[in-house]
Coordinates of N, CA and C in Angstrom, one line a residue:
M68 N 7.0 5.6 -10.5 CA 5.6 5.6 -10.7 C 5.0 4.2 -10.4
T69 N 3.9 4.2 -9.7 CA 3.3 3.0 -9.2 C 2.6 2.2 -10.4
K70 N 2.8 0.9 -10.4 CA 2.2 0.1 -11.4 C 0.7 0.0 -11.0
I71 N -0.2 0.1 -12.0 CA -1.6 0.0 -11.9 C -2.1 -1.3 -12.6
T72 N -2.9 -2.1 -12.0 CA -3.5 -3.3 -12.6 C -5.0 -3.1 -12.7
I73 N -5.5 -3.4 -13.9 CA -6.9 -3.4 -14.1 C -7.4 -4.7 -14.6
L74 N -8.4 -5.2 -13.9 CA -9.1 -6.4 -14.4 C -10.1 -5.9 -15.3
H75 N -9.9 -6.2 -16.6 CA -10.6 -5.5 -17.7 C -11.4 -6.5 -18.6
N76 N -12.5 -6.0 -19.0 CA -13.3 -6.7 -20.1 C -13.5 -5.7 -21.2
P77 N -12.8 -5.9 -22.3 CA -12.8 -4.9 -23.4 C -14.2 -4.7 -24.0
R78 N -15.1 -5.6 -23.8 CA -16.5 -5.5 -24.3 C -17.4 -4.6 -23.4
C79 N -16.9 -4.3 -22.2 CA -17.7 -3.5 -21.3 C -17.3 -2.0 -21.4
S80 N -18.3 -1.1 -21.6 CA -18.0 0.3 -21.8 C -17.4 0.9 -20.6
K81 N -17.9 0.5 -19.4 CA -17.3 1.1 -18.1 C -15.9 0.7 -18.0
S82 N -15.5 -0.5 -18.4 CA -14.2 -1.0 -18.3 C -13.3 -0.2 -19.3
R83 N -13.8 0.0 -20.5 CA -13.0 0.7 -21.5 C -12.8 2.2 -21.0
E84 N -13.8 2.8 -20.4 CA -13.7 4.1 -19.9 C -12.7 4.2 -18.8
A85 N -12.8 3.3 -17.9 CA -11.8 3.3 -16.8 C -10.4 3.1 -17.3
L86 N -10.2 2.2 -18.2 CA -8.8 2.0 -18.8 C -8.3 3.3 -19.5
A87 N -9.2 4.0 -20.2 CA -8.8 5.2 -20.9 C -8.5 6.3 -19.9
L88 N -9.2 6.4 -18.8 CA -8.9 7.3 -17.8 C -7.6 7.1 -17.1
I89 N -7.3 5.8 -16.9 CA -6.0 5.5 -16.3 C -4.9 5.8 -17.3
Q90 N -5.1 5.5 -18.5 CA -4.0 5.8 -19.5 C -3.7 7.2 -19.7
T91 N -4.6 8.1 -19.3 CA -4.2 9.6 -19.3 C -3.3 10.0 -18.2
R92 N -3.2 9.1 -17.2 CA -2.4 9.4 -16.0 C -1.2 8.5 -15.8
S93 N -1.1 7.4 -16.5 CA 0.0 6.5 -16.3 C 0.3 5.6 -17.5
N94 N 1.6 5.2 -17.6 CA 1.9 4.3 -18.7 C 2.4 3.0 -18.1
Q95 N 2.2 2.9 -16.8 CA 2.6 1.7 -16.0 C 1.3 0.9 -15.7
I96 N 0.7 0.3 -16.7 CA -0.6 -0.4 -16.6 C -0.5 -1.8 -17.0
N97 N -0.9 -2.7 -16.0 CA -1.0 -4.1 -16.3 C -2.4 -4.4 -16.6
V98 N -2.8 -4.7 -17.8 CA -4.2 -5.0 -18.2 C -4.4 -6.5 -18.2
I99 N -5.3 -7.0 -17.4 CA -5.6 -8.4 -17.3 C -7.0 -8.6 -17.8
E100 N -7.2 -9.2 -18.9 CA -8.5 -9.6 -19.4 C -9.0 -10.8 -18.6
Y101 N -9.7 -10.5 -17.5 CA -10.1 -11.5 -16.5 C -11.0 -12.6 -17.0
L102 N -11.6 -12.4 -18.2 CA -12.4 -13.5 -18.7 C -11.5 -14.5 -19.4
K103 N -10.3 -14.1 -19.8 CA -9.3 -15.1 -20.3 C -8.3 -15.6 -19.3
N104 N -8.0 -14.7 -18.4 CA -7.0 -15.0 -17.3 C -7.7 -14.7 -15.9
T105 N -8.5 -15.7 -15.6 CA -9.3 -15.5 -14.4 C -8.5 -15.5 -13.1
P106 N -8.8 -14.5 -12.2 CA -8.1 -14.5 -10.9 C -8.3 -15.8 -10.1
S107 N -7.4 -16.2 -9.3 CA -7.5 -17.4 -8.5 C -8.4 -17.0 -7.3
E108 N -8.8 -18.1 -6.5 CA -9.6 -17.9 -5.3 C -8.8 -17.0 -4.4
D109 N -7.5 -17.2 -4.2 CA -6.7 -16.3 -3.3 C -6.7 -14.9 -3.8
E110 N -6.6 -14.7 -5.1 CA -6.5 -13.3 -5.7 C -7.9 -12.6 -5.5
I111 N -9.0 -13.3 -5.7 CA -10.3 -12.7 -5.4 C -10.5 -12.4 -4.0
S112 N -10.0 -13.3 -3.1 CA -10.1 -13.0 -1.6 C -9.3 -11.8 -1.3
H113 N -8.1 -11.7 -1.9 CA -7.3 -10.5 -1.6 C -8.0 -9.2 -2.1
I114 N -8.6 -9.3 -3.3 CA -9.3 -8.1 -3.8 C -10.5 -7.7 -2.9
L115 N -11.2 -8.7 -2.5 CA -12.3 -8.5 -1.5 C -11.9 -7.8 -0.3
S116 N -10.7 -8.2 0.3 CA -10.2 -7.6 1.5 C -9.8 -6.2 1.2
L117 N -9.2 -5.9 0.1 CA -8.8 -4.5 -0.2 C -10.0 -3.6 -0.4
L118 N -11.1 -4.2 -1.0 CA -12.3 -3.4 -1.3 C -13.2 -3.3 0.0
G119 N -13.0 -4.2 0.9 CA -13.8 -4.3 2.1 C -15.3 -4.7 1.8
L120 N -15.3 -5.7 0.8 CA -16.6 -6.2 0.4 C -16.8 -7.7 0.6
S121 N -18.0 -8.1 0.7 CA -18.3 -9.6 0.7 C -18.2 -10.1 -0.7
A122 N -18.1 -11.4 -0.9 CA -18.1 -12.0 -2.2 C -19.3 -11.6 -3.0
R123 N -20.5 -11.7 -2.4 CA -21.7 -11.4 -3.1 C -21.8 -9.9 -3.6
Q124 N -21.1 -9.0 -2.8 CA -21.1 -7.6 -3.3 C -20.3 -7.4 -4.5
L125 N -19.4 -8.3 -4.8 CA -18.5 -8.2 -6.0 C -19.1 -8.9 -7.2
M126 N -20.2 -9.5 -7.0 CA -20.8 -10.3 -8.0 C -21.9 -9.5 -8.8
R127 N -21.9 -9.8 -10.1 CA -22.9 -9.2 -11.0 C -24.2 -10.1 -10.9
T128 N -25.0 -9.7 -9.9 CA -26.2 -10.4 -9.6 C -27.3 -10.4 -10.6
K129 N -27.2 -9.6 -11.6 CA -28.2 -9.5 -12.7 C -27.8 -10.4 -13.9
E130 N -26.7 -11.0 -13.9 CA -26.3 -11.9 -14.9 C -27.2 -13.2 -14.8
S131 N -27.6 -13.8 -15.9 CA -28.4 -14.9 -15.9 C -27.8 -16.1 -15.2
E132 N -26.4 -16.2 -15.3 CA -25.7 -17.3 -14.6 C -25.9 -17.3 -13.1
Y133 N -26.0 -16.1 -12.6 CA -26.1 -15.9 -11.1 C -27.4 -16.7 -10.6
K134 N -28.5 -16.5 -11.2 CA -29.7 -17.2 -10.8 C -29.6 -18.7 -11.3
E135 N -29.2 -18.9 -12.5 CA -29.1 -20.3 -13.0 C -28.3 -21.2 -12.1
L136 N -27.2 -20.7 -11.6 CA -26.3 -21.5 -10.7 C -26.7 -21.5 -9.3
G137 N -27.9 -20.9 -9.0 CA -28.4 -20.9 -7.6 C -27.6 -20.0 -6.6
L138 N -26.9 -19.0 -7.2 CA -26.0 -18.2 -6.3 C -26.8 -17.2 -5.5
D139 N -28.1 -17.1 -5.7 CA -29.0 -16.3 -4.9 C -29.3 -16.9 -3.6
N140 N -28.9 -18.2 -3.4 CA -29.1 -18.9 -2.1 C -28.3 -18.2 -1.0
V141 N -29.0 -17.7 0.0 CA -28.4 -16.9 1.1 C -27.5 -17.8 2.0
N142 N -27.6 -19.1 1.8 CA -26.9 -20.1 2.7 C -25.5 -20.4 2.1
L143 N -25.2 -19.9 0.9 CA -23.9 -20.1 0.3 C -22.8 -19.4 1.1
T144 N -21.7 -20.0 1.3 CA -20.6 -19.4 2.0 C -19.7 -18.5 1.1
E145 N -18.9 -17.7 1.7 CA -18.0 -16.8 1.0 C -17.1 -17.7 0.0
V146 N -16.6 -18.8 0.5 CA -15.8 -19.7 -0.3 C -16.5 -20.2 -1.5
Q147 N -17.8 -20.6 -1.3 CA -18.6 -21.1 -2.4 C -18.8 -20.0 -3.5
L148 N -19.1 -18.7 -3.0 CA -19.3 -17.6 -3.9 C -18.0 -17.3 -4.7
I149 N -16.9 -17.3 -4.0 CA -15.6 -17.0 -4.6 C -15.3 -18.1 -5.7
E150 N -15.5 -19.3 -5.3 CA -15.3 -20.4 -6.2 C -16.2 -20.2 -7.5
A151 N -17.4 -19.8 -7.3 CA -18.3 -19.5 -8.4 C -17.8 -18.4 -9.4
M152 N -17.1 -17.4 -8.8 CA -16.5 -16.4 -9.6 C -15.3 -16.9 -10.4
V153 N -14.6 -17.8 -9.8 CA -13.4 -18.4 -10.5 C -13.9 -19.2 -11.6
N154 N -15.0 -20.0 -11.4 CA -15.5 -20.9 -12.4 C -16.3 -20.1 -13.5
T155 N -16.9 -19.0 -13.1 CA -17.7 -18.2 -14.1 C -17.3 -16.7 -13.9
P156 N -16.2 -16.4 -14.5 CA -15.6 -15.0 -14.3 C -16.5 -13.9 -14.7
K157 N -17.5 -14.2 -15.6 CA -18.4 -13.2 -16.1 C -19.2 -12.6 -14.9
L158 N -19.2 -13.3 -13.8 CA -20.0 -12.9 -12.6 C -19.2 -11.8 -11.8
I159 N -17.9 -11.6 -12.1 CA -17.1 -10.6 -11.3 C -17.5 -9.2 -11.8
E160 N -17.8 -8.4 -10.9 CA -18.0 -6.9 -11.2 C -16.8 -6.4 -11.9
R161 N -17.0 -5.4 -12.8 CA -15.9 -4.9 -13.5 C -16.1 -3.4 -13.7
P162 N -15.0 -2.7 -14.0 CA -13.6 -3.2 -13.9 C -13.1 -3.0 -12.4
I163 N -12.1 -3.8 -12.1 CA -11.4 -3.6 -10.8 C -10.0 -3.1 -11.0
V164 N -9.7 -2.1 -10.3 CA -8.3 -1.5 -10.4 C -7.6 -1.6 -9.1
L165 N -6.3 -2.1 -9.2 CA -5.5 -2.2 -8.1 C -4.3 -1.3 -8.2
S166 N -3.9 -0.6 -7.1 CA -2.8 0.3 -7.2 C -2.5 0.7 -5.7
N167 N -1.2 0.9 -5.4 CA -0.9 1.5 -4.1 C -1.4 0.7 -2.9
G168 N -1.5 -0.6 -3.1 CA -2.1 -1.5 -2.0 C -3.6 -1.3 -1.8
K169 N -4.3 -0.7 -2.8 CA -5.7 -0.4 -2.7 C -6.4 -1.0 -3.9
A170 N -7.7 -1.0 -3.8 CA -8.5 -1.5 -4.9 C -9.7 -0.6 -5.1
A171 N -10.3 -0.5 -6.3 CA -11.5 0.2 -6.5 C -12.2 -0.4 -7.7
I172 N -13.5 -0.3 -7.6 CA -14.4 -0.8 -8.7 C -14.7 0.5 -9.6
G173 N -14.4 0.4 -10.9 CA -14.6 1.5 -11.8 C -16.0 1.7 -12.2
R174 N -16.9 1.8 -11.3 CA -18.3 2.1 -11.6 C -18.8 3.2 -10.6
P175 N -18.8 4.4 -11.0 CA -18.4 5.0 -12.3 C -16.9 4.9 -12.5
P176 N -16.4 5.1 -13.7 CA -15.0 5.0 -14.0 C -14.1 5.9 -13.1
E177 N -14.7 7.1 -12.7 CA -13.9 8.1 -11.9 C -13.6 7.5 -10.5
N178 N -14.2 6.5 -10.1 CA -13.9 5.9 -8.8 C -12.4 5.5 -8.7
V179 N -11.8 5.1 -9.8 CA -10.4 4.6 -9.8 C -9.4 5.7 -9.5
L180 N -9.8 7.0 -9.7 CA -8.9 8.1 -9.5 C -8.4 8.2 -8.0
A181 N -9.3 7.8 -7.1 CA -8.9 7.9 -5.7 C -7.7 7.0 -5.3
I182 N -7.5 5.9 -6.1 CA -6.4 5.0 -5.7 C -5.2 5.2 -6.6
I183 N -5.3 5.9 -7.7 CA -4.1 6.0 -8.6 C -3.5 7.4 -8.6
E184 N -4.1 8.3 -7.9 CA -3.5 9.6 -7.8 C -2.9 9.9 -6.4

């Protein structure tokens, strides 16, 4: 059975729903509370490549920190945006599930089924 990793925030209902959905299908789950164990810049870059997204597309742009840190500046580079996510992990969209060399954002939670089944 393939190991599944979830970047999880237990305070987020969508993250809890995605984890519960995964638990019904696998017991090989690596749960990473990303607010406590923030992914590195390389890990975020890897996740972005698996998702086929830009850094800004992985960011929670409605968080107050996004505007406060000036991250809405269109001139910021991918590296700068990734660095901001490492420094302020609250900005990372959640949950992110990794399995079978693929990644999915669990919004809605059912999105993760495509990569775990």
